[in-house]
Amino acid sequence: MKTLQIGIMPRDKFQSRTNEIASGRYKPKKNEPKIWFGSIKSLCEVLNENNMRLLKIIAEQKPESIKALAVLSKREPSNLSRTLNTMARYGIIEIQKTGKNSKPIAKALDFNIQYSAAYYIL
């Protein structure tokens, strides 16, 4: 399983960076994050303790469906579905459709976080 490279950068700086990349003025290095959050707070909303426990259950117990994961995690399926969709959007898990079921698959258990004071203007 891979280690996800995550960056935290204010939205305006991220937009400038994206424009630089799109215009060809900047080429991201291989080791730079591919996943970015606008703040530590938004990162913590996704990688909080409950979601990390959930990720561990997915990786270790490999539930065949969201319903099975709901039983294992003692969480409501509707709430769980929202959380899983958010985690999938960031590449932390994958949701594999199998017939009527959606199977969560862990894509990463380890995270390297890049955060710099250089992104902030005084």
mmCIF file of C-alpha atoms in Angstrom:
data_model
loop_
_atom_site.group_PDB
_atom_site.id
_atom_site.type_symbol
_atom_site.label_atom_id
_atom_site.label_comp_id
_atom_site.label_asym_id
_atom_site.label_seq_id
_atom_site.Cartn_x
_atom_site.Cartn_y
_atom_site.Cartn_z
ATOM 1 C CA MET A 1 0.000 0.000 0.000
ATOM 2 C CA LYS A 2 1.339 3.416 -0.910
ATOM 3 C CA THR A 3 2.077 6.405 1.305
ATOM 4 C CA LEU A 4 -0.019 9.394 0.244
ATOM 5 C CA GLN A 5 1.773 12.706 -0.194
ATOM 6 C CA ILE A 6 -0.510 15.470 1.098
ATOM 7 C CA GLY A 7 0.047 19.210 1.029
ATOM 8 C CA ILE A 8 -1.596 22.050 2.919
ATOM 9 C CA MET A 9 -1.692 25.377 1.113
ATOM 10 C CA PRO A 10 -4.052 28.371 1.286
ATOM 11 C CA ARG A 11 -6.587 28.356 -1.547
ATOM 12 C CA ASP A 12 -5.217 31.487 -3.248
ATOM 13 C CA LYS A 13 -1.682 30.042 -3.295
ATOM 14 C CA PHE A 14 -3.011 26.747 -4.626
ATOM 15 C CA GLN A 15 -4.870 28.543 -7.428
ATOM 16 C CA SER A 16 -1.691 30.439 -8.363
ATOM 17 C CA ARG A 17 0.265 27.179 -8.365
ATOM 18 C CA THR A 18 -2.368 25.513 -10.560
ATOM 19 C CA ASN A 19 -2.203 28.420 -13.024
ATOM 20 C CA GLU A 20 1.608 28.165 -13.120
ATOM 21 C CA ILE A 21 1.354 24.446 -13.879
ATOM 22 C CA ALA A 22 -1.355 24.949 -16.533
ATOM 23 C CA SER A 23 0.692 27.636 -18.290
ATOM 24 C CA GLY A 24 3.816 25.463 -18.284
ATOM 25 C CA ARG A 25 5.799 27.868 -16.091
ATOM 26 C CA TYR A 26 6.048 25.292 -13.310
ATOM 27 C CA LYS A 27 6.462 21.526 -13.457
ATOM 28 C CA PRO A 28 5.702 19.704 -10.188
ATOM 29 C CA LYS A 29 8.417 17.389 -8.914
ATOM 30 C CA LYS A 30 7.656 13.674 -8.521
ATOM 31 C CA ASN A 31 7.782 13.825 -4.725
ATOM 32 C CA GLU A 32 5.401 16.801 -4.445
ATOM 33 C CA PRO A 33 1.918 16.199 -3.079
ATOM 34 C CA LYS A 34 -0.850 15.374 -5.519
ATOM 35 C CA ILE A 35 -3.526 15.914 -2.882
ATOM 36 C CA TRP A 36 -3.965 19.372 -1.367
ATOM 37 C CA PHE A 37 -6.023 20.771 1.487
ATOM 38 C CA GLY A 38 -6.685 24.464 2.050
ATOM 39 C CA SER A 39 -6.048 24.320 5.792
ATOM 40 C CA ILE A 40 -5.029 22.086 8.660
ATOM 41 C CA LYS A 41 -8.656 22.189 9.769
ATOM 42 C CA SER A 42 -9.916 20.729 6.479
ATOM 43 C CA LEU A 43 -7.213 18.031 6.590
ATOM 44 C CA CYS A 44 -8.222 17.130 10.147
ATOM 45 C CA GLU A 45 -11.860 16.801 9.109
ATOM 46 C CA VAL A 46 -10.859 14.026 6.700
ATOM 47 C CA LEU A 47 -8.037 12.375 8.673
ATOM 48 C CA ASN A 48 -9.615 12.559 12.117
ATOM 49 C CA GLU A 49 -9.350 9.702 14.633
ATOM 50 C CA ASN A 50 -12.735 8.193 13.726
ATOM 51 C CA ASN A 51 -11.892 8.117 10.032
ATOM 52 C CA MET A 52 -8.462 6.624 10.715
ATOM 53 C CA ARG A 53 -10.152 3.851 12.739
ATOM 54 C CA LEU A 54 -12.533 3.344 9.831
ATOM 55 C CA LEU A 55 -9.610 3.150 7.407
ATOM 56 C CA LYS A 56 -7.940 0.527 9.584
ATOM 57 C CA ILE A 57 -11.126 -1.568 9.647
ATOM 58 C CA ILE A 58 -11.341 -1.360 5.845
ATOM 59 C CA ALA A 59 -7.688 -2.394 5.433
ATOM 60 C CA GLU A 60 -7.685 -5.204 7.977
ATOM 61 C CA GLN A 61 -11.184 -6.672 7.769
ATOM 62 C CA LYS A 62 -11.883 -5.983 4.078
ATOM 63 C CA PRO A 63 -15.676 -5.598 4.283
ATOM 64 C CA GLU A 64 -17.551 -6.601 1.126
ATOM 65 C CA SER A 65 -20.012 -3.707 1.334
ATOM 66 C CA ILE A 66 -20.783 -0.418 3.041
ATOM 67 C CA LYS A 67 -23.495 -2.241 4.979
ATOM 68 C CA ALA A 68 -20.911 -4.727 6.297
ATOM 69 C CA LEU A 69 -18.586 -1.838 7.178
ATOM 70 C CA ALA A 70 -21.444 -0.120 9.023
ATOM 71 C CA VAL A 71 -21.846 -3.218 11.200
ATOM 72 C CA LEU A 72 -18.098 -3.510 11.840
ATOM 73 C CA SER A 73 -17.683 0.191 12.621
ATOM 74 C CA LYS A 74 -21.012 0.624 14.456
ATOM 75 C CA ARG A 75 -21.841 3.638 12.272
ATOM 76 C CA GLU A 76 -24.985 4.506 10.346
ATOM 77 C CA PRO A 77 -24.760 3.583 6.629
ATOM 78 C CA SER A 78 -25.936 7.042 5.455
ATOM 79 C CA ASN A 79 -23.317 8.857 7.544
ATOM 80 C CA LEU A 80 -20.724 6.291 6.564
ATOM 81 C CA SER A 81 -21.475 6.723 2.870
ATOM 82 C CA ARG A 82 -20.775 10.481 3.044
ATOM 83 C CA THR A 83 -17.513 9.881 4.890
ATOM 84 C CA LEU A 84 -16.397 7.213 2.414
ATOM 85 C CA ASN A 85 -17.201 9.422 -0.576
ATOM 86 C CA THR A 86 -15.065 12.196 0.917
ATOM 87 C CA MET A 87 -12.195 9.780 1.583
ATOM 88 C CA ALA A 88 -12.505 8.433 -1.978
ATOM 89 C CA ARG A 89 -12.377 11.960 -3.410
ATOM 90 C CA TYR A 90 -8.955 12.391 -1.781
ATOM 91 C CA GLY A 91 -7.673 8.981 -2.935
ATOM 92 C CA ILE A 92 -7.536 7.495 0.570
ATOM 93 C CA ILE A 93 -9.959 4.724 -0.358
ATOM 94 C CA GLU A 94 -11.585 3.422 -3.512
ATOM 95 C CA ILE A 95 -15.249 2.466 -3.714
ATOM 96 C CA GLN A 96 -15.615 -0.505 -6.022
ATOM 97 C CA LYS A 97 -19.095 -1.151 -7.407
ATOM 98 C CA THR A 98 -19.971 -4.852 -7.422
ATOM 99 C CA GLY A 99 -23.557 -5.378 -8.504
ATOM 100 C CA LYS A 100 -25.790 -3.712 -5.927
ATOM 101 C CA ASN A 101 -22.990 -3.347 -3.397
ATOM 102 C CA SER A 102 -20.218 -0.804 -3.023
ATOM 103 C CA LYS A 103 -17.029 -2.253 -1.573
ATOM 104 C CA PRO A 104 -14.601 0.126 0.196
ATOM 105 C CA ILE A 105 -10.918 -0.592 -0.470
ATOM 106 C CA ALA A 106 -8.105 1.124 1.432
ATOM 107 C CA LYS A 107 -5.566 2.758 -0.911
ATOM 108 C CA ALA A 108 -3.288 4.284 1.743
ATOM 109 C CA LEU A 109 -2.681 3.910 5.463
ATOM 110 C CA ASP A 110 0.312 6.223 5.758
ATOM 111 C CA PHE A 111 0.479 9.922 4.994
ATOM 112 C CA ASN A 112 3.342 12.382 4.538
ATOM 113 C CA ILE A 113 2.128 15.920 5.063
ATOM 114 C CA GLN A 114 3.894 18.951 3.581
ATOM 115 C CA TYR A 115 3.100 22.261 5.236
ATOM 116 C CA SER A 116 5.184 25.424 5.083
ATOM 117 C CA ALA A 117 5.058 28.869 6.652
ATOM 118 C CA ALA A 118 6.427 30.130 3.322
ATOM 119 C CA TYR A 119 2.885 29.953 1.904
ATOM 120 C CA TYR A 120 1.711 32.724 4.220
ATOM 121 C CA ILE A 121 2.187 36.457 3.765
ATOM 122 C CA LEU A 122 2.875 38.593 6.843
#
